[in-house]
Amino acid sequence: VQNCIKDYTQKSGNSVKFSSGKLVLSSEIVDSLFKDPLGQINDHIENLLKRPKLRDLNYIFLVGGFAESVRLQSSIKKAFSERVTVLVPEDASLAVVKGAVAFGCDPSSICQRICRYTYGVGSYLPFEDGKHRDDLKVVSDELVLCKNILQVWAECGEVIGHNEVWRETYTPIITNQRGIIFEFFKSSKKNVQYTDEEGVEKCGCLVVEMPDMTGDMERAVDLEVIFGGTEIKVVGYDHTSKTHRETYIDFLTA
């Protein structure tokens, strides 16, 4: 820290000094410290405004602790005030805290979320020539299947409603199968087709036992995915044995 202060002092003369045990910086030095983060914020907003969904945007609300910075307000207004109205609500710094309290009291108060990632489950589907990769073709009990298919629940950037549900039914791919292992994946890309593509990561799994052999390959397991809030709830249910299993995936960081 002392070396940085000396360096600033040498470059800026008396712009940096100690006074009564405090570090005093000139407005020029403070402006230089804020230059990069303010530039990055403006660049990010510029990229957002280029998205088709934001084409008709009329207002930008600045909230959070940094929103009360006069430098940030001036920077954003200077860059975008000709295209949108920039507003700073009262007690902008408390917006995150108030939102957390409101969500804790009533999770449905946040009625929609935007997916940060593409989410899905790895599956076997009937192989289709010309559509699926030949190296993923497998034969199981006379069934010709394609492995490592990603059945997508929701795509990156998609708007998901509170308690929105995705459902699918699965059947055994071999005789006397005693369970199904569901593996869940995420990716920051859209249009993901296979679980082994670059950038696709495993983010969870669920094992649903199928101990009752009645019906053999005609048995069915339902997989239900509920987007309820900060977590994705995944439930598996075997109709024959009534086996019920569930797990959760962190929707904010997973």
Coordinates of N, CA and C in Angstrom, one line a residue:
V1 N 0.8 -1.2 0.0 CA 0.0 0.0 0.0 C 0.9 1.3 0.0
Q2 N 1.9 1.2 0.8 CA 2.8 2.4 0.9 C 3.5 2.6 -0.4
N3 N 3.9 1.6 -1.1 CA 4.6 1.7 -2.4 C 3.6 2.3 -3.4
C4 N 2.3 1.9 -3.4 CA 1.3 2.5 -4.3 C 1.1 4.0 -4.0
I5 N 1.1 4.3 -2.7 CA 0.9 5.7 -2.3 C 2.1 6.5 -2.8
K6 N 3.3 6.0 -2.6 CA 4.5 6.7 -3.1 C 4.5 6.9 -4.6
D7 N 4.0 5.8 -5.3 CA 3.9 5.9 -6.7 C 3.0 7.0 -7.2
Y8 N 1.8 7.0 -6.5 CA 0.8 8.0 -6.9 C 1.3 9.4 -6.5
T9 N 2.0 9.5 -5.4 CA 2.5 10.8 -5.0 C 3.5 11.3 -5.9
Q10 N 4.4 10.4 -6.4 CA 5.5 10.8 -7.4 C 4.8 11.3 -8.7
K11 N 3.7 10.6 -9.1 CA 3.1 11.0 -10.4 C 2.2 12.2 -10.3
S12 N 1.6 12.4 -9.1 CA 0.6 13.5 -9.0 C 1.0 14.6 -8.1
G13 N 2.2 14.7 -7.7 CA 2.6 15.7 -6.8 C 2.0 15.6 -5.4
N14 N 1.2 16.6 -5.1 CA 0.5 16.6 -3.8 C -0.9 16.1 -3.8
S15 N -1.3 15.3 -4.8 CA -2.6 14.8 -5.0 C -2.9 13.7 -4.0
V16 N -1.9 13.1 -3.4 CA -2.1 12.0 -2.4 C -1.3 12.4 -1.1
K17 N -1.9 12.4 0.0 CA -1.2 12.8 1.2 C -2.0 12.2 2.4
F18 N -1.3 12.2 3.6 CA -1.9 11.8 4.8 C -2.2 13.0 5.6
S19 N -3.4 13.0 6.3 CA -3.8 14.1 7.1 C -4.7 13.6 8.3
S20 N -4.1 13.8 9.5 CA -4.8 13.3 10.7 C -5.1 11.8 10.7
G21 N -4.1 11.1 10.2 CA -4.2 9.6 10.2 C -5.1 9.1 9.0
K22 N -5.5 10.0 8.1 CA -6.3 9.5 7.0 C -5.6 9.8 5.6
L23 N -5.9 9.0 4.7 CA -5.4 9.1 3.3 C -6.3 10.1 2.5
V24 N -5.7 11.1 2.1 CA -6.5 12.1 1.3 C -6.1 12.1 -0.1
L25 N -7.1 11.9 -1.0 CA -6.9 11.8 -2.4 C -7.6 13.0 -3.1
S26 N -7.0 13.5 -4.1 CA -7.6 14.6 -4.9 C -8.7 14.0 -5.8
S27 N -9.6 14.8 -6.2 CA -10.7 14.4 -7.1 C -10.2 13.7 -8.4
E28 N -9.1 14.2 -8.9 CA -8.5 13.6 -10.1 C -8.1 12.2 -9.9
I29 N -7.4 11.9 -8.7 CA -7.0 10.6 -8.4 C -8.2 9.7 -8.2
V30 N -9.2 10.1 -7.5 CA -10.4 9.3 -7.3 C -11.1 9.0 -8.6
D31 N -11.2 10.0 -9.5 CA -11.7 9.8 -10.8 C -11.0 8.7 -11.6
S32 N -9.7 8.7 -11.4 CA -8.8 7.7 -12.2 C -9.1 6.3 -11.6
L33 N -9.3 6.2 -10.3 CA -9.6 4.9 -9.7 C -11.0 4.4 -10.1
F34 N -11.9 5.2 -10.4 CA -13.2 4.8 -10.8 C -13.3 4.6 -12.4
K35 N -12.4 5.0 -13.1 CA -12.5 5.1 -14.5 C -12.7 3.7 -15.1
D36 N -11.9 2.7 -14.7 CA -12.1 1.3 -15.3 C -13.4 0.7 -14.9
P37 N -13.8 0.6 -13.6 CA -15.1 0.0 -13.3 C -16.3 0.7 -14.0
L38 N -16.3 2.0 -14.0 CA -17.4 2.8 -14.7 C -17.4 2.4 -16.1
G39 N -16.3 2.4 -16.8 CA -16.2 2.0 -18.2 C -16.8 0.6 -18.5
Q40 N -16.4 -0.3 -17.6 CA -16.9 -1.7 -17.7 C -18.4 -1.8 -17.6
I41 N -18.9 -1.0 -16.6 CA -20.4 -1.0 -16.4 C -21.1 -0.4 -17.6
N42 N -20.6 0.7 -18.1 CA -21.2 1.2 -19.3 C -21.1 0.3 -20.5
D43 N -20.0 -0.4 -20.7 CA -19.9 -1.4 -21.8 C -20.9 -2.5 -21.6
H44 N -21.1 -2.9 -20.4 CA -22.1 -4.0 -20.1 C -23.5 -3.6 -20.4
I45 N -23.8 -2.4 -20.0 CA -25.2 -1.8 -20.3 C -25.4 -1.7 -21.8
E46 N -24.3 -1.2 -22.5 CA -24.4 -1.1 -23.9 C -24.7 -2.4 -24.6
N47 N -24.0 -3.5 -24.1 CA -24.3 -4.8 -24.7 C -25.7 -5.3 -24.4
L48 N -26.2 -5.0 -23.2 CA -27.5 -5.4 -22.9 C -28.6 -4.7 -23.8
L49 N -28.3 -3.4 -24.0 CA -29.3 -2.6 -24.8 C -29.3 -3.1 -26.3
K50 N -28.4 -3.8 -26.7 CA -28.3 -4.3 -28.1 C -29.2 -5.6 -28.2
R51 N -29.6 -6.2 -27.1 CA -30.4 -7.4 -27.2 C -31.8 -7.1 -27.7
P52 N -32.4 -7.9 -28.5 CA -33.7 -7.7 -29.1 C -34.8 -7.5 -28.0
K53 N -34.7 -8.2 -26.9 CA -35.7 -8.2 -25.9 C -35.7 -6.8 -25.2
L54 N -34.6 -6.1 -25.3 CA -34.5 -4.8 -24.6 C -34.7 -3.6 -25.6
R55 N -35.1 -3.9 -26.8 CA -35.2 -2.9 -27.8 C -36.1 -1.7 -27.4
D56 N -37.2 -2.0 -26.7 CA -38.2 -1.0 -26.3 C -38.0 -0.5 -24.9
L57 N -36.8 -0.7 -24.3 CA -36.6 -0.3 -22.9 C -36.6 1.2 -22.8
N58 N -37.3 1.7 -21.8 CA -37.4 3.1 -21.6 C -36.8 3.6 -20.3
Y59 N -36.6 2.8 -19.4 CA -36.1 3.2 -18.1 C -35.0 2.3 -17.6
I60 N -34.0 2.9 -16.9 CA -33.0 2.1 -16.1 C -33.0 2.6 -14.7
F61 N -33.2 1.6 -13.8 CA -33.2 1.9 -12.4 C -31.9 1.5 -11.8
L62 N -31.2 2.4 -11.1 CA -30.0 2.1 -10.4 C -30.3 1.7 -9.0
V63 N -29.9 0.5 -8.6 CA -30.2 0.1 -7.2 C -28.9 -0.6 -6.7
G64 N -28.8 -0.8 -5.3 CA -27.7 -1.4 -4.7 C -26.8 -0.3 -4.1
G65 N -25.8 -0.7 -3.3 CA -24.9 0.3 -2.7 C -24.2 1.2 -3.6
F66 N -23.7 0.7 -4.7 CA -22.9 1.5 -5.7 C -23.8 2.5 -6.4
A67 N -25.1 2.2 -6.4 CA -26.0 3.1 -7.1 C -26.1 4.5 -6.5
E68 N -25.7 4.7 -5.3 CA -25.7 6.0 -4.6 C -24.5 6.8 -4.9
S69 N -23.6 6.2 -5.7 CA -22.4 6.9 -6.1 C -22.7 8.0 -7.1
V70 N -22.4 9.2 -6.8 CA -22.6 10.3 -7.8 C -21.9 10.1 -9.1
R71 N -20.7 9.5 -8.9 CA -19.8 9.3 -10.1 C -20.5 8.2 -11.0
L72 N -21.0 7.2 -10.4 CA -21.7 6.2 -11.2 C -23.0 6.7 -11.9
Q73 N -23.8 7.5 -11.1 CA -25.0 8.1 -11.7 C -24.7 9.0 -12.9
S74 N -23.6 9.8 -12.7 CA -23.3 10.8 -13.7 C -22.7 10.0 -15.0
S75 N -22.0 9.0 -14.8 CA -21.4 8.2 -15.9 C -22.5 7.6 -16.7
I76 N -23.5 6.9 -16.0 CA -24.5 6.2 -16.8 C -25.5 7.2 -17.5
K77 N -25.8 8.3 -16.8 CA -26.7 9.3 -17.4 C -26.0 10.0 -18.6
K78 N -24.7 10.2 -18.5 CA -24.0 10.8 -19.6 C -24.0 9.9 -20.8
A79 N -23.9 8.6 -20.6 CA -23.7 7.7 -21.7 C -25.1 7.3 -22.3
F80 N -26.2 7.3 -21.5 CA -27.4 6.7 -22.0 C -28.7 7.5 -21.8
S81 N -28.6 8.7 -21.3 CA -29.8 9.6 -21.0 C -30.5 10.0 -22.3
E82 N -29.8 9.9 -23.4 CA -30.5 10.3 -24.7 C -31.3 9.2 -25.2
R83 N -31.1 8.0 -24.7 CA -31.9 6.8 -25.2 C -32.9 6.3 -24.1
V84 N -32.6 6.4 -22.9 CA -33.4 5.9 -21.8 C -33.4 6.9 -20.6
T85 N -34.4 6.8 -19.8 CA -34.5 7.6 -18.6 C -33.8 6.9 -17.4
V86 N -32.8 7.4 -16.8 CA -32.1 6.8 -15.7 C -32.6 7.3 -14.4
L87 N -33.1 6.4 -13.6 CA -33.8 6.7 -12.3 C -33.0 6.1 -11.1
V88 N -32.9 6.8 -10.0 CA -32.3 6.3 -8.8 C -33.4 6.4 -7.7
P89 N -34.0 5.3 -7.4 CA -35.0 5.3 -6.4 C -34.5 5.7 -5.0
E90 N -35.4 6.1 -4.1 CA -35.1 6.5 -2.8 C -34.6 5.2 -2.1
D91 N -33.6 5.4 -1.2 CA -33.0 4.2 -0.5 C -32.5 3.1 -1.5
A92 N -31.9 3.5 -2.6 CA -31.4 2.6 -3.6 C -30.5 1.5 -3.0
S93 N -29.7 1.9 -2.0 CA -28.7 1.0 -1.4 C -29.4 -0.1 -0.6
L94 N -30.7 0.0 -0.3 CA -31.4 -1.0 0.5 C -32.2 -1.9 -0.4
A95 N -32.2 -1.8 -1.7 CA -33.0 -2.6 -2.6 C -32.7 -4.1 -2.4
V96 N -31.5 -4.4 -2.3 CA -31.1 -5.9 -2.2 C -31.6 -6.5 -0.9
V97 N -31.4 -5.7 0.2 CA -31.9 -6.2 1.5 C -33.4 -6.3 1.5
K98 N -34.1 -5.3 1.0 CA -35.6 -5.3 1.0 C -36.1 -6.5 0.1
G99 N -35.4 -6.7 -1.0 CA -35.8 -7.8 -1.9 C -35.6 -9.1 -1.2
A100 N -34.5 -9.3 -0.5 CA -34.3 -10.5 0.2 C -35.3 -10.8 1.3
V101 N -35.7 -9.7 2.0 CA -36.7 -9.9 3.1 C -38.1 -10.2 2.5
A102 N -38.4 -9.5 1.4 CA -39.7 -9.8 0.7 C -39.7 -11.2 0.2
F103 N -38.6 -11.7 -0.4 CA -38.6 -13.1 -0.9 C -38.7 -14.1 0.2
G104 N -38.0 -13.8 1.4 CA -38.1 -14.7 2.5 C -39.5 -14.8 3.1
C105 N -40.2 -13.7 3.1 CA -41.6 -13.7 3.6 C -42.5 -14.4 2.5
D106 N -42.3 -14.2 1.3 CA -43.2 -14.7 0.2 C -42.3 -15.0 -1.0
P107 N -41.9 -16.3 -1.2 CA -41.0 -16.6 -2.3 C -41.7 -16.3 -3.7
S108 N -43.0 -16.3 -3.7 CA -43.7 -16.0 -5.0 C -43.6 -14.5 -5.4
S109 N -43.1 -13.7 -4.5 CA -43.0 -12.3 -4.8 C -42.0 -12.0 -6.0
I110 N -41.1 -13.0 -6.2 CA -40.2 -12.9 -7.4 C -40.9 -13.9 -8.4
C111 N -41.7 -13.4 -9.3 CA -42.5 -14.3 -10.1 C -41.8 -14.8 -11.4
Q112 N -40.6 -14.3 -11.7 CA -39.9 -14.8 -12.8 C -38.4 -14.6 -12.6
R113 N -37.6 -15.5 -13.2 CA -36.2 -15.5 -13.1 C -35.6 -15.8 -14.5
I114 N -34.4 -15.3 -14.8 CA -33.8 -15.5 -16.1 C -32.7 -16.5 -15.9
C115 N -32.7 -17.6 -16.6 CA -31.8 -18.7 -16.5 C -30.4 -18.2 -16.8
R116 N -29.4 -18.4 -15.9 CA -28.1 -18.1 -16.2 C -27.4 -19.2 -17.1
Y117 N -27.9 -20.4 -17.0 CA -27.4 -21.5 -17.8 C -28.5 -22.2 -18.5
T118 N -28.1 -23.1 -19.4 CA -28.9 -24.1 -20.0 C -28.9 -25.3 -19.1
Y119 N -30.1 -25.8 -18.8 CA -30.1 -27.0 -17.9 C -30.8 -28.1 -18.6
G120 N -30.4 -29.3 -18.2 CA -31.1 -30.5 -18.8 C -30.6 -31.8 -18.2
V121 N -31.1 -32.9 -18.7 CA -30.8 -34.2 -18.2 C -30.3 -35.1 -19.3
G122 N -29.3 -35.9 -19.0 CA -28.7 -36.8 -20.0 C -29.7 -37.9 -20.2
S123 N -29.9 -38.3 -21.5 CA -30.9 -39.3 -21.8 C -30.4 -40.2 -23.0
Y124 N -31.1 -41.3 -23.1 CA -31.0 -42.2 -24.3 C -32.2 -42.0 -25.1
L125 N -32.1 -41.7 -26.4 CA -33.3 -41.6 -27.3 C -33.1 -42.4 -28.5
P126 N -34.2 -42.8 -29.2 CA -34.0 -43.7 -30.4 C -33.1 -43.0 -31.4
F127 N -32.1 -43.7 -31.9 CA -31.1 -43.2 -32.8 C -31.8 -42.9 -34.2
E128 N -31.4 -41.7 -34.7 CA -31.9 -41.3 -36.0 C -30.7 -41.0 -36.9
D129 N -30.6 -41.7 -38.0 CA -29.5 -41.5 -39.0 C -29.5 -40.1 -39.6
G130 N -28.4 -39.4 -39.6 CA -28.3 -38.1 -40.2 C -28.6 -37.0 -39.1
K131 N -29.2 -37.4 -38.0 CA -29.5 -36.4 -37.0 C -28.5 -36.6 -35.8
H132 N -28.2 -37.8 -35.4 CA -27.4 -38.1 -34.3 C -26.0 -38.5 -34.7
R133 N -25.1 -38.3 -33.8 CA -23.7 -38.7 -34.0 C -23.5 -40.2 -34.0
D134 N -22.8 -40.7 -35.0 CA -22.6 -42.1 -35.1 C -21.8 -42.7 -34.0
D135 N -20.9 -41.9 -33.4 CA -20.0 -42.4 -32.3 C -20.8 -42.6 -31.0
L136 N -22.1 -42.1 -30.9 CA -22.9 -42.2 -29.7 C -24.0 -43.3 -29.9
K137 N -23.9 -44.0 -31.0 CA -24.9 -45.0 -31.3 C -24.7 -46.3 -30.5
V138 N -25.7 -46.8 -29.8 CA -25.6 -48.0 -29.0 C -26.8 -48.9 -29.2
V139 N -26.6 -50.2 -29.0 CA -27.7 -51.2 -29.1 C -27.9 -51.8 -27.8
S140 N -29.2 -51.8 -27.3 CA -29.5 -52.3 -26.0 C -30.8 -53.1 -26.1
D141 N -30.7 -54.4 -25.9 CA -31.9 -55.3 -26.0 C -32.7 -55.0 -27.3
E142 N -32.0 -55.0 -28.4 CA -32.5 -54.8 -29.8 C -33.0 -53.3 -30.0
L143 N -32.8 -52.5 -29.0 CA -33.2 -51.1 -29.2 C -31.9 -50.3 -29.7
V144 N -32.1 -49.6 -30.8 CA -31.0 -48.8 -31.3 C -31.1 -47.4 -30.8
L145 N -30.2 -47.0 -29.9 CA -30.3 -45.7 -29.2 C -29.1 -44.8 -29.4
C146 N -29.3 -43.5 -29.1 CA -28.2 -42.5 -29.1 C -28.1 -42.1 -27.6
K147 N -26.8 -42.3 -27.1 CA -26.6 -41.9 -25.7 C -26.1 -40.5 -25.6
N148 N -26.0 -40.0 -24.4 CA -25.5 -38.6 -24.1 C -26.3 -37.5 -24.7
I149 N -27.6 -37.8 -25.0 CA -28.5 -36.7 -25.5 C -28.8 -35.8 -24.3
L150 N -28.8 -34.5 -24.5 CA -29.2 -33.6 -23.4 C -30.6 -33.2 -23.7
Q151 N -31.5 -33.6 -22.8 CA -32.9 -33.2 -22.9 C -33.0 -31.9 -22.1
V152 N -33.2 -30.8 -22.8 CA -33.1 -29.4 -22.2 C -34.4 -29.1 -21.4
W153 N -34.2 -28.6 -20.2 CA -35.3 -28.1 -19.4 C -35.6 -26.7 -19.7
A154 N -34.5 -25.9 -19.7 CA -34.6 -24.5 -19.9 C -33.3 -24.0 -20.5
E155 N -33.3 -23.0 -21.4 CA -32.1 -22.5 -22.0 C -31.6 -21.2 -21.4
C156 N -30.3 -21.0 -21.5 CA -29.6 -19.8 -21.0 C -30.3 -18.6 -21.6
G157 N -30.7 -17.7 -20.6 CA -31.4 -16.4 -21.0 C -32.9 -16.6 -21.1
E158 N -33.4 -17.8 -20.9 CA -34.9 -18.0 -20.9 C -35.5 -17.5 -19.6
V159 N -36.7 -16.9 -19.8 CA -37.5 -16.5 -18.6 C -38.3 -17.6 -18.0
I160 N -38.1 -17.9 -16.7 CA -38.8 -19.0 -16.1 C -39.7 -18.5 -15.0
G161 N -40.9 -18.9 -15.0 CA -41.9 -18.5 -14.0 C -41.8 -19.2 -12.7
H162 N -42.4 -18.6 -11.7 CA -42.4 -19.3 -10.4 C -43.2 -20.6 -10.4
N163 N -42.5 -21.6 -9.9 CA -43.1 -23.0 -9.9 C -43.5 -23.5 -11.3
E164 N -42.8 -23.1 -12.3 CA -42.9 -23.7 -13.6 C -42.3 -25.1 -13.6
V165 N -43.0 -26.0 -14.3 CA -42.7 -27.4 -14.2 C -42.3 -28.0 -15.6
W166 N -41.3 -28.8 -15.6 CA -40.9 -29.6 -16.8 C -41.1 -31.1 -16.4
R167 N -41.8 -31.9 -17.3 CA -42.0 -33.3 -17.0 C -41.6 -34.2 -18.2
E168 N -41.2 -35.4 -17.9 CA -40.9 -36.4 -18.9 C -41.0 -37.8 -18.3
T169 N -41.4 -38.8 -19.1 CA -41.5 -40.2 -18.6 C -40.4 -41.0 -19.3
Y170 N -39.8 -41.9 -18.5 CA -38.7 -42.7 -18.9 C -39.0 -44.2 -18.7
T171 N -38.5 -45.0 -19.5 CA -38.7 -46.5 -19.4 C -37.3 -47.2 -19.4
P172 N -37.2 -48.4 -18.9 CA -35.9 -49.1 -18.9 C -35.5 -49.4 -20.3
I173 N -34.1 -49.5 -20.5 CA -33.5 -49.8 -21.8 C -32.9 -51.2 -21.8
I174 N -33.0 -51.9 -20.6 CA -32.5 -53.3 -20.6 C -33.5 -54.0 -19.7
T175 N -33.6 -55.3 -19.9 CA -34.5 -56.2 -19.1 C -34.0 -56.3 -17.7
N176 N -34.9 -56.4 -16.8 CA -34.6 -56.5 -15.4 C -33.8 -55.3 -14.8
Q177 N -34.0 -54.2 -15.4 CA -33.4 -53.0 -14.9 C -33.9 -52.6 -13.5
R178 N -33.0 -52.4 -12.6 CA -33.5 -52.1 -11.2 C -33.4 -50.7 -10.8
G179 N -33.2 -49.8 -11.7 CA -33.2 -48.4 -11.4 C -32.7 -47.5 -12.6
I180 N -32.9 -46.2 -12.4 CA -32.5 -45.3 -13.5 C -31.6 -44.2 -12.8
I181 N -30.4 -44.0 -13.3 CA -29.6 -42.9 -12.8 C -29.7 -41.7 -13.7
F182 N -30.3 -40.7 -13.2 CA -30.5 -39.4 -13.9 C -29.3 -38.5 -13.6
E183 N -28.6 -38.0 -14.7 CA -27.5 -37.1 -14.5 C -27.9 -35.7 -15.1
F184 N -27.7 -34.7 -14.3 CA -28.1 -33.3 -14.7 C -26.9 -32.5 -15.1
F185 N -27.1 -31.7 -16.2 CA -26.0 -30.9 -16.7 C -26.4 -29.5 -16.9
K186 N -25.4 -28.6 -17.0 CA -25.6 -27.2 -17.3 C -24.6 -26.7 -18.3
S187 N -24.9 -25.6 -19.0 CA -23.9 -25.0 -20.0 C -24.3 -23.5 -20.1
S188 N -23.3 -22.7 -20.4 CA -23.6 -21.3 -20.6 C -24.0 -21.0 -22.0
K189 N -24.0 -22.1 -22.9 CA -24.4 -22.0 -24.3 C -25.8 -22.4 -24.5
K190 N -26.4 -21.9 -25.6 CA -27.7 -22.3 -26.1 C -27.5 -23.4 -27.1
N191 N -28.7 -24.1 -27.5 CA -28.7 -25.1 -28.5 C -27.7 -26.2 -28.3
V192 N -27.7 -26.7 -27.0 CA -26.8 -27.8 -26.6 C -27.5 -29.1 -27.0
Q193 N -26.8 -30.0 -27.6 CA -27.4 -31.3 -28.1 C -26.9 -32.5 -27.3
Y194 N -25.6 -32.4 -26.9 CA -25.1 -33.6 -26.2 C -24.4 -33.2 -24.9
T195 N -24.3 -34.2 -24.0 CA -23.8 -33.9 -22.7 C -22.2 -33.8 -22.7
D196 N -21.6 -34.3 -23.8 CA -20.2 -34.3 -23.9 C -19.6 -33.2 -24.7
E197 N -20.5 -32.2 -25.0 CA -20.0 -31.0 -25.7 C -19.1 -30.2 -24.8
E198 N -18.3 -29.4 -25.5 CA -17.4 -28.5 -24.7 C -18.2 -27.4 -24.0
G199 N -17.9 -27.2 -22.7 CA -18.6 -26.3 -21.9 C -19.8 -26.8 -21.1
V200 N -20.1 -28.1 -21.3 CA -21.2 -28.7 -20.6 C -20.7 -29.4 -19.3
E201 N -21.3 -29.1 -18.2 CA -20.8 -29.6 -16.9 C -21.9 -30.3 -16.2
K202 N -21.5 -31.4 -15.5 CA -22.5 -32.1 -14.6 C -22.8 -31.3 -13.4
C203 N -24.0 -31.1 -13.0 CA -24.4 -30.3 -11.8 C -25.3 -31.0 -10.8
G204 N -25.5 -32.3 -11.0 CA -26.3 -33.1 -10.1 C -26.7 -34.5 -10.6
C205 N -27.3 -35.3 -9.8 CA -27.8 -36.6 -10.2 C -28.9 -37.1 -9.3
L206 N -29.6 -38.0 -9.7 CA -30.7 -38.6 -8.9 C -30.9 -40.1 -9.3
V207 N -30.9 -40.9 -8.3 CA -31.1 -42.4 -8.6 C -32.5 -42.8 -8.1
V208 N -33.2 -43.3 -9.0 CA -34.6 -43.8 -8.7 C -34.6 -45.3 -8.8
E209 N -34.7 -46.0 -7.7 CA -34.8 -47.5 -7.7 C -36.1 -48.0 -8.3
M210 N -35.9 -49.2 -8.9 CA -37.1 -49.8 -9.5 C -37.1 -51.3 -9.1
P211 N -37.3 -51.6 -7.8 CA -37.2 -52.9 -7.3 C -38.3 -53.9 -7.8
D212 N -39.4 -53.4 -8.1 CA -40.5 -54.3 -8.6 C -40.4 -54.5 -10.1
M213 N -40.1 -55.8 -10.5 CA -39.9 -56.2 -11.9 C -41.2 -56.3 -12.7
T214 N -42.3 -56.2 -12.1 CA -43.6 -56.4 -12.8 C -43.7 -55.4 -14.0
G215 N -43.8 -56.0 -15.2 CA -43.9 -55.2 -16.4 C -42.6 -55.0 -17.1
D216 N -41.5 -55.3 -16.4 CA -40.2 -55.3 -16.9 C -39.9 -54.0 -17.7
M217 N -39.8 -54.0 -19.0 CA -39.4 -52.9 -19.8 C -40.6 -51.9 -20.1
E218 N -41.8 -52.4 -19.6 CA -43.0 -51.5 -19.8 C -43.2 -50.6 -18.6
R219 N -42.3 -50.7 -17.6 CA -42.4 -49.9 -16.4 C -42.1 -48.4 -16.7
A220 N -42.5 -47.5 -15.9 CA -42.3 -46.1 -16.2 C -41.9 -45.3 -15.0
V221 N -41.0 -44.4 -15.2 CA -40.5 -43.5 -14.2 C -40.7 -42.1 -14.6
D222 N -41.4 -41.3 -13.8 CA -41.7 -39.9 -14.2 C -40.6 -39.0 -13.6
L223 N -40.1 -38.1 -14.3 CA -39.1 -37.1 -13.8 C -39.8 -35.7 -13.9
E224 N -39.8 -35.1 -12.8 CA -40.5 -33.7 -12.7 C -39.5 -32.7 -12.2
V225 N -39.4 -31.6 -12.9 CA -38.4 -30.5 -12.6 C -39.2 -29.3 -12.2
I226 N -39.1 -28.8 -11.0 CA -39.8 -27.6 -10.6 C -38.9 -26.4 -10.4
F227 N -39.1 -25.3 -11.1 CA -38.3 -24.1 -10.9 C -39.1 -23.2 -9.9
G228 N -38.7 -23.3 -8.7 CA -39.5 -22.7 -7.6 C -38.9 -21.4 -7.1
G229 N -37.6 -21.2 -7.2 CA -36.9 -20.0 -6.6 C -35.4 -20.1 -6.8
T230 N -34.7 -20.2 -5.6 CA -33.3 -20.2 -5.7 C -32.7 -21.6 -6.0
E231 N -33.6 -22.6 -5.9 CA -33.2 -24.0 -6.2 C -34.2 -24.6 -7.2
I232 N -33.6 -25.6 -8.0 CA -34.4 -26.4 -8.9 C -34.7 -27.7 -8.2
K233 N -35.9 -28.0 -8.0 CA -36.3 -29.3 -7.3 C -36.6 -30.3 -8.4
V234 N -35.9 -31.5 -8.2 CA -36.1 -32.6 -9.2 C -36.6 -33.8 -8.5
V235 N -37.8 -34.3 -9.0 CA -38.4 -35.5 -8.3 C -38.6 -36.6 -9.3
G236 N -38.2 -37.8 -8.9 CA -38.3 -39.0 -9.7 C -39.3 -40.0 -9.0
Y237 N -40.2 -40.6 -9.8 CA -41.3 -41.4 -9.2 C -41.4 -42.7 -10.1
D238 N -41.2 -43.9 -9.5 CA -41.4 -45.1 -10.2 C -42.9 -45.6 -9.9
H239 N -43.7 -45.7 -11.0 CA -45.1 -46.0 -10.9 C -45.3 -47.4 -10.3
T240 N -44.5 -48.4 -10.7 CA -44.7 -49.8 -10.3 C -44.4 -50.0 -8.8
S241 N -43.3 -49.5 -8.3 CA -42.9 -49.8 -6.9 C -43.3 -48.6 -6.0
K242 N -43.8 -47.5 -6.6 CA -44.2 -46.3 -5.8 C -42.9 -45.6 -5.2
T243 N -41.7 -46.0 -5.7 CA -40.5 -45.3 -5.2 C -40.5 -43.9 -5.5
H244 N -40.1 -43.0 -4.6 CA -40.1 -41.6 -4.8 C -38.8 -41.1 -4.3
R245 N -38.1 -40.3 -5.1 CA -36.8 -39.7 -4.8 C -36.8 -38.3 -5.3
E246 N -36.0 -37.4 -4.5 CA -35.9 -36.0 -5.0 C -34.6 -35.5 -4.6
T247 N -34.2 -34.4 -5.3 CA -32.9 -33.7 -5.0 C -33.1 -32.3 -5.4
Y248 N -32.1 -31.4 -5.1 CA -32.1 -30.0 -5.5 C -30.9 -29.6 -6.2
I249 N -31.0 -28.6 -7.1 CA -29.9 -28.0 -7.8 C -30.0 -26.5 -7.5
D250 N -28.8 -25.9 -7.1 CA -28.8 -24.5 -6.8 C -29.0 -23.7 -8.1
F251 N -30.1 -23.0 -8.2 CA -30.4 -22.3 -9.5 C -29.6 -21.0 -9.6
L252 N -29.0 -20.5 -8.6 CA -28.3 -19.2 -8.6 C -26.8 -19.4 -9.0
T253 N -26.2 -20.5 -8.5 CA -24.8 -20.6 -8.7 C -24.4 -21.9 -9.4
A254 N -25.3 -22.9 -9.5 CA -25.0 -24.2 -10.1 C -24.6 -24.1 -11.6

